[in-house]
PDB file of C-alpha atoms in Angstrom:
ATOM      1  CA  THR Z   1     -78.192 -24.375 102.038  1.00  0.00           C
ATOM      2  CA  PHE Z   2     -76.245 -25.240  98.908  1.00  0.00           C
ATOM      3  CA  GLN Z   3     -74.995 -28.811  98.601  1.00  0.00           C
ATOM      4  CA  VAL Z   4     -72.362 -30.282  96.285  1.00  0.00           C
ATOM      5  CA  MET Z   5     -74.291 -32.644  93.998  1.00  0.00           C
ATOM      6  CA  ASP Z   6     -71.504 -33.724  91.643  1.00  0.00           C
ATOM      7  CA  THR Z   7     -67.897 -32.932  90.717  1.00  0.00           C
ATOM      8  CA  PHE Z   8     -65.316 -33.288  87.954  1.00  0.00           C
ATOM      9  CA  THR Z   9     -61.558 -33.461  88.571  1.00  0.00           C
ATOM     10  CA  PRO Z  10     -59.054 -33.822  85.692  1.00  0.00           C
ATOM     11  CA  SER Z  11     -56.964 -36.977  85.684  1.00  0.00           C
ATOM     12  CA  ASP Z  12     -53.722 -34.937  85.762  1.00  0.00           C
ATOM     13  CA  ALA Z  13     -54.895 -32.952  88.803  1.00  0.00           C
ATOM     14  CA  ASN Z  14     -51.656 -33.422  90.747  1.00  0.00           C
ATOM     15  CA  CYS Z  15     -49.508 -32.207  87.857  1.00  0.00           C
ATOM     16  CA  ILE Z  16     -51.562 -29.135  87.000  1.00  0.00           C
ATOM     17  CA  ASP Z  17     -51.984 -28.220  90.667  1.00  0.00           C
ATOM     18  CA  HIS Z  18     -48.226 -28.370  91.227  1.00  0.00           C
ATOM     19  CA  ASP Z  19     -47.481 -26.137  88.213  1.00  0.00           C
ATOM     20  CA  ASP Z  20     -50.335 -23.612  88.646  1.00  0.00           C
ATOM     21  CA  LEU Z  21     -52.200 -24.932  85.585  1.00  0.00           C
ATOM     22  CA  GLU Z  22     -55.411 -25.961  87.313  1.00  0.00           C
ATOM     23  CA  LEU Z  23     -59.093 -25.433  86.563  1.00  0.00           C
ATOM     24  CA  GLY Z  24     -60.589 -22.189  87.839  1.00  0.00           C
ATOM     25  CA  SER Z  25     -58.893 -19.706  85.518  1.00  0.00           C
ATOM     26  CA  GLY Z  26     -62.180 -19.311  83.654  1.00  0.00           C
ATOM     27  CA  SER Z  27     -65.855 -20.080  83.812  1.00  0.00           C
ATOM     28  CA  ILE Z  28     -68.236 -22.483  82.071  1.00  0.00           C
ATOM     29  CA  ALA Z  29     -70.074 -22.080  78.773  1.00  0.00           C
ATOM     30  CA  LEU Z  30     -73.445 -23.844  78.797  1.00  0.00           C
ATOM     31  CA  LEU Z  31     -74.158 -25.236  75.331  1.00  0.00           C
ATOM     32  CA  PRO Z  32     -77.492 -25.625  73.525  1.00  0.00           C
ATOM     33  CA  THR Z  33     -78.493 -29.126  72.471  1.00  0.00           C
ATOM     34  CA  ASP Z  34     -78.845 -28.476  68.737  1.00  0.00           C
ATOM     35  CA  PHE Z  35     -75.386 -29.859  67.835  1.00  0.00           C
ATOM     36  CA  THR Z  36     -74.831 -32.225  70.803  1.00  0.00           C
ATOM     37  CA  ASN Z  37     -77.299 -34.950  69.822  1.00  0.00           C
ATOM     38  CA  GLY Z  38     -79.641 -33.610  72.488  1.00  0.00           C
ATOM     39  CA  ASN Z  39     -77.117 -33.916  75.321  1.00  0.00           C
ATOM     40  CA  GLN Z  40     -76.808 -31.135  77.889  1.00  0.00           C
ATOM     41  CA  PHE Z  41     -73.116 -30.272  77.699  1.00  0.00           C
ATOM     42  CA  ALA Z  42     -70.938 -27.491  79.035  1.00  0.00           C
ATOM     43  CA  ALA Z  43     -67.431 -26.455  78.028  1.00  0.00           C
ATOM     44  CA  THR Z  44     -64.704 -25.328  80.390  1.00  0.00           C
ATOM     45  CA  THR Z  45     -60.930 -24.914  80.283  1.00  0.00           C
ATOM     46  CA  SER Z  46     -57.789 -25.017  82.414  1.00  0.00           C
ATOM     47  CA  LYS Z  47     -54.623 -22.948  82.533  1.00  0.00           C
ATOM     48  CA  GLU Z  48     -52.868 -26.011  81.129  1.00  0.00           C
ATOM     49  CA  GLY Z  49     -54.550 -25.060  77.848  1.00  0.00           C
ATOM     50  CA  ARG Z  50     -56.945 -28.015  77.848  1.00  0.00           C
ATOM     51  CA  LEU Z  51     -60.637 -27.896  76.936  1.00  0.00           C
ATOM     52  CA  TYR Z  52     -63.180 -30.144  78.654  1.00  0.00           C
ATOM     53  CA  LEU Z  53     -66.651 -31.043  77.422  1.00  0.00           C
ATOM     54  CA  ILE Z  54     -68.734 -32.197  80.384  1.00  0.00           C
ATOM     55  CA  ASP Z  55     -72.256 -33.554  80.821  1.00  0.00           C
ATOM     56  CA  ILE Z  56     -74.005 -31.239  83.279  1.00  0.00           C
ATOM     57  CA  ASN Z  57     -76.212 -34.120  84.459  1.00  0.00           C
ATOM     58  CA  ASN Z  58     -73.205 -36.344  85.237  1.00  0.00           C
ATOM     59  CA  LEU Z  59     -69.952 -34.461  85.809  1.00  0.00           C
ATOM     60  CA  GLY Z  60     -68.020 -37.698  86.103  1.00  0.00           C
ATOM     61  CA  GLY Z  61     -65.975 -37.340  89.280  1.00  0.00           C
ATOM     62  CA  TYR Z  62     -62.304 -38.353  89.121  1.00  0.00           C
ATOM     63  CA  ASN Z  63     -60.571 -41.055  87.107  1.00  0.00           C
ATOM     64  CA  VAL Z  64     -56.813 -41.157  87.650  1.00  0.00           C
ATOM     65  CA  ALA Z  65     -56.344 -43.338  84.549  1.00  0.00           C
ATOM     66  CA  GLY Z  66     -57.706 -40.695  82.166  1.00  0.00           C
ATOM     67  CA  ASP Z  67     -60.674 -38.429  81.569  1.00  0.00           C
ATOM     68  CA  THR Z  68     -62.751 -41.160  79.933  1.00  0.00           C
ATOM     69  CA  GLN Z  69     -65.630 -40.473  82.345  1.00  0.00           C
ATOM     70  CA  ILE Z  70     -66.501 -37.245  80.500  1.00  0.00           C
ATOM     71  CA  PRO Z  71     -67.677 -36.859  76.887  1.00  0.00           C
ATOM     72  CA  GLN Z  72     -64.453 -35.235  75.616  1.00  0.00           C
ATOM     73  CA  GLU Z  73     -61.214 -33.428  76.406  1.00  0.00           C
ATOM     74  CA  PHE Z  74     -58.354 -32.194  74.243  1.00  0.00           C
ATOM     75  CA  MET Z  75     -55.545 -29.644  74.202  1.00  0.00           C
ATOM     76  CA  VAL Z  76     -56.117 -26.211  72.684  1.00  0.00           C
ATOM     77  CA  GLY Z  77     -52.584 -25.251  73.674  1.00  0.00           C
ATOM     78  CA  GLU Z  78     -49.526 -26.966  72.282  1.00  0.00           C
ATOM     79  CA  VAL Z  79     -47.767 -27.900  75.555  1.00  0.00           C
ATOM     80  CA  SER Z  80     -49.186 -30.237  78.219  1.00  0.00           C
ATOM     81  CA  CYS Z  81     -48.247 -30.817  81.851  1.00  0.00           C
ATOM     82  CA  SER Z  82     -45.703 -33.545  82.614  1.00  0.00           C
ATOM     83  CA  THR Z  83     -43.365 -34.676  85.381  1.00  0.00           C
ATOM     84  CA  THR Z  84     -40.635 -32.470  83.895  1.00  0.00           C
ATOM     85  CA  THR Z  85     -42.756 -29.299  83.920  1.00  0.00           C
ATOM     86  CA  THR Z  86     -41.816 -26.536  86.355  1.00  0.00           C
ATOM     87  CA  PRO Z  87     -44.086 -23.710  87.588  1.00  0.00           C
ATOM     88  CA  VAL Z  88     -41.725 -21.108  86.116  1.00  0.00           C
ATOM     89  CA  ALA Z  89     -41.736 -22.699  82.656  1.00  0.00           C
ATOM     90  CA  ALA Z  90     -45.529 -23.080  82.684  1.00  0.00           C
ATOM     91  CA  ASP Z  91     -46.181 -19.365  82.289  1.00  0.00           C
ATOM     92  CA  GLY Z  92     -45.217 -16.418  80.112  1.00  0.00           C
ATOM     93  CA  PRO Z  93     -44.147 -16.911  76.478  1.00  0.00           C
ATOM     94  CA  THR Z  94     -43.505 -20.660  76.787  1.00  0.00           C
ATOM     95  CA  TRP Z  95     -47.037 -21.855  77.656  1.00  0.00           C
ATOM     96  CA  ASP Z  96     -50.449 -21.619  75.986  1.00  0.00           C
ATOM     97  CA  ARG Z  97     -52.660 -20.940  79.002  1.00  0.00           C
ATOM     98  CA  LEU Z  98     -56.434 -20.549  78.729  1.00  0.00           C
ATOM     99  CA  TYR Z  99     -58.289 -17.942  80.764  1.00  0.00           C
ATOM    100  CA  GLY Z 100     -61.859 -16.669  80.580  1.00  0.00           C
ATOM    101  CA  ASN Z 101     -64.355 -19.020  78.970  1.00  0.00           C
ATOM    102  CA  PRO Z 102     -64.880 -20.453  75.497  1.00  0.00           C
ATOM    103  CA  SER Z 103     -67.632 -18.851  73.407  1.00  0.00           C
ATOM    104  CA  TYR Z 104     -70.257 -20.653  71.332  1.00  0.00           C
ATOM    105  CA  TRP Z 105     -72.277 -19.866  68.204  1.00  0.00           C
ATOM    106  CA  ASN Z 106     -74.152 -22.116  65.763  1.00  0.00           C
ATOM    107  CA  GLY Z 107     -72.160 -25.292  66.291  1.00  0.00           C
ATOM    108  CA  ASN Z 108     -68.827 -23.491  66.720  1.00  0.00           C
ATOM    109  CA  LEU Z 109     -66.684 -23.054  69.815  1.00  0.00           C
ATOM    110  CA  TYR Z 110     -63.990 -20.366  70.076  1.00  0.00           C
ATOM    111  CA  ALA Z 111     -60.996 -20.333  72.442  1.00  0.00           C
ATOM    112  CA  ALA Z 112     -57.994 -17.967  72.538  1.00  0.00           C
ATOM    113  CA  ALA Z 113     -55.031 -19.372  74.461  1.00  0.00           C
ATOM    114  CA  ALA Z 114     -51.876 -17.423  75.239  1.00  0.00           C
ATOM    115  CA  ASN Z 115     -49.105 -17.196  72.637  1.00  0.00           C
ATOM    116  CA  ILE Z 116     -51.077 -18.877  69.830  1.00  0.00           C
ATOM    117  CA  PRO Z 117     -53.942 -17.801  67.540  1.00  0.00           C
ATOM    118  CA  LEU Z 118     -57.626 -17.860  68.452  1.00  0.00           C
ATOM    119  CA  LYS Z 119     -58.948 -21.290  67.423  1.00  0.00           C
ATOM    120  CA  GLN Z 120     -62.387 -22.202  66.084  1.00  0.00           C
ATOM    121  CA  TYR Z 121     -63.765 -25.724  66.607  1.00  0.00           C
ATOM    122  CA  GLN Z 122     -66.922 -27.286  65.173  1.00  0.00           C
ATOM    123  CA  PHE Z 123     -69.306 -29.925  66.456  1.00  0.00           C
ATOM    124  CA  LYS Z 124     -69.476 -33.097  64.365  1.00  0.00           C
ATOM    125  CA  GLY Z 125     -71.546 -36.112  65.387  1.00  0.00           C
ATOM    126  CA  GLY Z 126     -72.401 -34.598  68.758  1.00  0.00           C
ATOM    127  CA  LEU Z 127     -68.806 -33.845  69.818  1.00  0.00           C
ATOM    128  CA  LEU Z 128     -66.184 -31.266  68.925  1.00  0.00           C
ATOM    129  CA  SER Z 129     -63.643 -32.015  66.245  1.00  0.00           C
ATOM    130  CA  PRO Z 130     -60.300 -31.452  68.042  1.00  0.00           C
ATOM    131  CA  THR Z 131     -58.778 -30.112  64.826  1.00  0.00           C
ATOM    132  CA  PRO Z 132     -59.628 -26.408  64.478  1.00  0.00           C
ATOM    133  CA  VAL Z 133     -61.483 -25.402  61.319  1.00  0.00           C
ATOM    134  CA  ALA Z 134     -59.975 -21.888  61.429  1.00  0.00           C
ATOM    135  CA  GLU Z 135     -57.434 -19.800  63.321  1.00  0.00           C
ATOM    136  CA  SER Z 136     -57.009 -16.064  63.693  1.00  0.00           C
ATOM    137  CA  PRO Z 137     -54.291 -14.343  61.633  1.00  0.00           C
ATOM    138  CA  SER Z 138     -52.286 -13.328  64.723  1.00  0.00           C
ATOM    139  CA  SER Z 139     -51.313 -14.860  68.060  1.00  0.00           C
ATOM    140  CA  TYR Z 140     -52.388 -13.594  71.479  1.00  0.00           C
ATOM    141  CA  GLY Z 141     -50.455 -12.227  74.453  1.00  0.00           C
ATOM    142  CA  TYR Z 142     -49.375 -13.965  77.662  1.00  0.00           C
ATOM    143  CA  ARG Z 143     -52.918 -14.044  79.073  1.00  0.00           C
ATOM    144  CA  GLY Z 144     -54.713 -15.091  75.896  1.00  0.00           C
ATOM    145  CA  GLY Z 145     -57.977 -13.540  74.808  1.00  0.00           C
ATOM    146  CA  ASN Z 146     -61.509 -13.409  76.174  1.00  0.00           C
ATOM    147  CA  THR Z 147     -64.313 -13.703  73.636  1.00  0.00           C
ATOM    148  CA  VAL Z 148     -68.015 -13.028  73.159  1.00  0.00           C
ATOM    149  CA  VAL Z 149     -70.188 -13.531  70.059  1.00  0.00           C
ATOM    150  CA  SER Z 150     -72.818 -11.142  68.710  1.00  0.00           C
ATOM    151  CA  SER Z 151     -75.246 -12.223  65.986  1.00  0.00           C
ATOM    152  CA  ASN Z 152     -78.700 -11.892  64.501  1.00  0.00           C
ATOM    153  CA  GLY Z 153     -79.649 -15.520  65.119  1.00  0.00           C
ATOM    154  CA  ILE Z 154     -77.482 -17.541  62.705  1.00  0.00           C
ATOM    155  CA  GLN Z 155     -76.619 -14.492  60.597  1.00  0.00           C
ATOM    156  CA  ASN Z 156     -74.122 -11.632  60.816  1.00  0.00           C
ATOM    157  CA  ALA Z 157     -72.170 -13.250  63.646  1.00  0.00           C
ATOM    158  CA  ILE Z 158     -69.011 -11.591  64.957  1.00  0.00           C
ATOM    159  CA  VAL Z 159     -66.509 -12.989  67.455  1.00  0.00           C
ATOM    160  CA  TRP Z 160     -65.244 -10.121  69.627  1.00  0.00           C
ATOM    161  CA  ALA Z 161     -61.955 -10.891  71.376  1.00  0.00           C
ATOM    162  CA  TYR Z 162     -60.030  -8.712  73.809  1.00  0.00           C
ATOM    163  CA  GLU Z 163     -56.385  -9.153  74.747  1.00  0.00           C
ATOM    164  CA  LYS Z 164     -53.574  -7.358  76.510  1.00  0.00           C
ATOM    165  CA  GLN Z 165     -50.661  -7.496  74.093  1.00  0.00           C
ATOM    166  CA  VAL Z 166     -47.102  -8.292  75.143  1.00  0.00           C
ATOM    167  CA  SER Z 167     -46.395  -4.584  74.668  1.00  0.00           C
ATOM    168  CA  GLY Z 168     -49.036  -3.843  77.330  1.00  0.00           C
ATOM    169  CA  ILE Z 169     -51.532  -2.218  74.962  1.00  0.00           C
ATOM    170  CA  GLY Z 170     -55.162  -3.383  74.973  1.00  0.00           C
ATOM    171  CA  LEU Z 171     -56.470  -4.720  71.659  1.00  0.00           C
ATOM    172  CA  LEU Z 172     -60.042  -5.513  70.627  1.00  0.00           C
ATOM    173  CA  HIS Z 173     -60.565  -7.787  67.604  1.00  0.00           C
ATOM    174  CA  ALA Z 174     -63.651  -8.511  65.489  1.00  0.00           C
ATOM    175  CA  TYR Z 175     -63.683 -11.759  63.470  1.00  0.00           C
ATOM    176  CA  ASP Z 176     -66.152 -13.346  61.081  1.00  0.00           C
ATOM    177  CA  ALA Z 177     -67.733 -16.068  63.254  1.00  0.00           C
ATOM    178  CA  ASN Z 178     -68.034 -18.365  60.224  1.00  0.00           C
ATOM    179  CA  SER Z 179     -64.240 -18.345  59.944  1.00  0.00           C
ATOM    180  CA  VAL Z 180     -62.024 -16.477  62.403  1.00  0.00           C
ATOM    181  CA  SER Z 181     -59.285 -16.505  59.773  1.00  0.00           C
ATOM    182  CA  ASN Z 182     -61.151 -13.442  58.477  1.00  0.00           C
ATOM    183  CA  GLU Z 183     -60.415 -10.547  60.826  1.00  0.00           C
ATOM    184  CA  ILE Z 184     -62.925  -7.805  60.070  1.00  0.00           C
ATOM    185  CA  TRP Z 185     -61.451  -5.090  62.290  1.00  0.00           C
ATOM    186  CA  ASN Z 186     -59.281  -4.362  65.291  1.00  0.00           C
ATOM    187  CA  THR Z 187     -58.471  -1.265  67.313  1.00  0.00           C
ATOM    188  CA  GLN Z 188     -54.960  -0.987  65.853  1.00  0.00           C
ATOM    189  CA  MET Z 189     -56.085  -0.744  62.212  1.00  0.00           C
ATOM    190  CA  ASN Z 190     -56.732   2.962  62.818  1.00  0.00           C
ATOM    191  CA  PRO Z 191     -55.028   3.601  66.170  1.00  0.00           C
ATOM    192  CA  THR Z 192     -55.489   7.367  66.045  1.00  0.00           C
ATOM    193  CA  ARG Z 193     -59.246   6.899  66.043  1.00  0.00           C
ATOM    194  CA  ASP Z 194     -59.735   3.507  67.748  1.00  0.00           C
ATOM    195  CA  GLY Z 195     -56.549   2.708  69.678  1.00  0.00           C
ATOM    196  CA  LEU Z 196     -56.772   1.685  73.338  1.00  0.00           C
ATOM    197  CA  GLY Z 197     -54.407   2.516  76.165  1.00  0.00           C
ATOM    198  CA  GLU Z 198     -52.765   0.065  78.550  1.00  0.00           C
ATOM    199  CA  GLY Z 199     -54.693  -3.194  78.530  1.00  0.00           C
ATOM    200  CA  ILE Z 200     -56.273  -5.064  81.432  1.00  0.00           C
ATOM    201  CA  ASN Z 201     -55.662  -8.782  81.789  1.00  0.00           C
ATOM    202  CA  PHE Z 202     -58.711 -11.082  81.631  1.00  0.00           C
ATOM    203  CA  SER Z 203     -61.156  -8.363  80.539  1.00  0.00           C
ATOM    204  CA  THR Z 204     -64.154  -9.569  78.513  1.00  0.00           C
ATOM    205  CA  PRO Z 205     -66.019  -7.299  76.056  1.00  0.00           C
ATOM    206  CA  VAL Z 206     -69.762  -6.792  76.457  1.00  0.00           C
ATOM    207  CA  VAL Z 207     -72.112  -6.363  73.480  1.00  0.00           C
ATOM    208  CA  VAL Z 208     -75.386  -4.512  74.069  1.00  0.00           C
ATOM    209  CA  ASP Z 209     -77.759  -2.408  71.976  1.00  0.00           C
ATOM    210  CA  GLY Z 210     -75.462  -2.202  68.960  1.00  0.00           C
ATOM    211  CA  ARG Z 211     -72.398  -1.256  71.014  1.00  0.00           C
ATOM    212  CA  VAL Z 212     -69.295  -3.139  72.152  1.00  0.00           C
ATOM    213  CA  ILE Z 213     -67.989  -2.061  75.558  1.00  0.00           C
ATOM    214  CA  THR Z 214     -64.473  -2.871  76.716  1.00  0.00           C
ATOM    215  CA  THR Z 215     -61.964  -1.572  79.264  1.00  0.00           C
ATOM    216  CA  TYR Z 216     -58.391  -0.306  79.468  1.00  0.00           C
ATOM    217  CA  ASN Z 217     -56.272   1.745  81.853  1.00  0.00           C
TER     218      ASN Z 217
END
């Protein structure tokens, strides 16, 4: 049978649980050790809009005084949970929730929260710099964007990001993975040929055999 070997609980667990901003809105990205000083890290996020870097060999448990028991945490979103937060306010256009999972390529981590641009972070000295090195030209809808990276090793890398826009239309983006400020293409650049129908929340594109597969209603 499976047994729980270790756990991690954010220090603001009570606040984010009360306002529906908890962990569990996305999955975990396992990271290679080439930019982590050999440490076996994983990245995960919460609906609060916070990113956590955890050591998979020691998840850290719970520390009510702060998340100092894990390698790193910081906000991707621009609003954090507090005693004045209400569940109604912590959704829709007023909150930068994170869904899906962050994507990794060549020392870079990508995360697209709701209502703000896709952000690109880089590893420096074994940890992530909390200041993004690049942001996408446009902001995302109420459920953010889900990303995947395609590349030929460390060359020709593209960040593919799918979102359901506020209008309801699905939109697939392609960014230069070296700097997501450079949007190469999206399905609305030539909507007659490439445009999608009604989008699906939380959908993640799949890249296989030279094709990108996504979904819409």
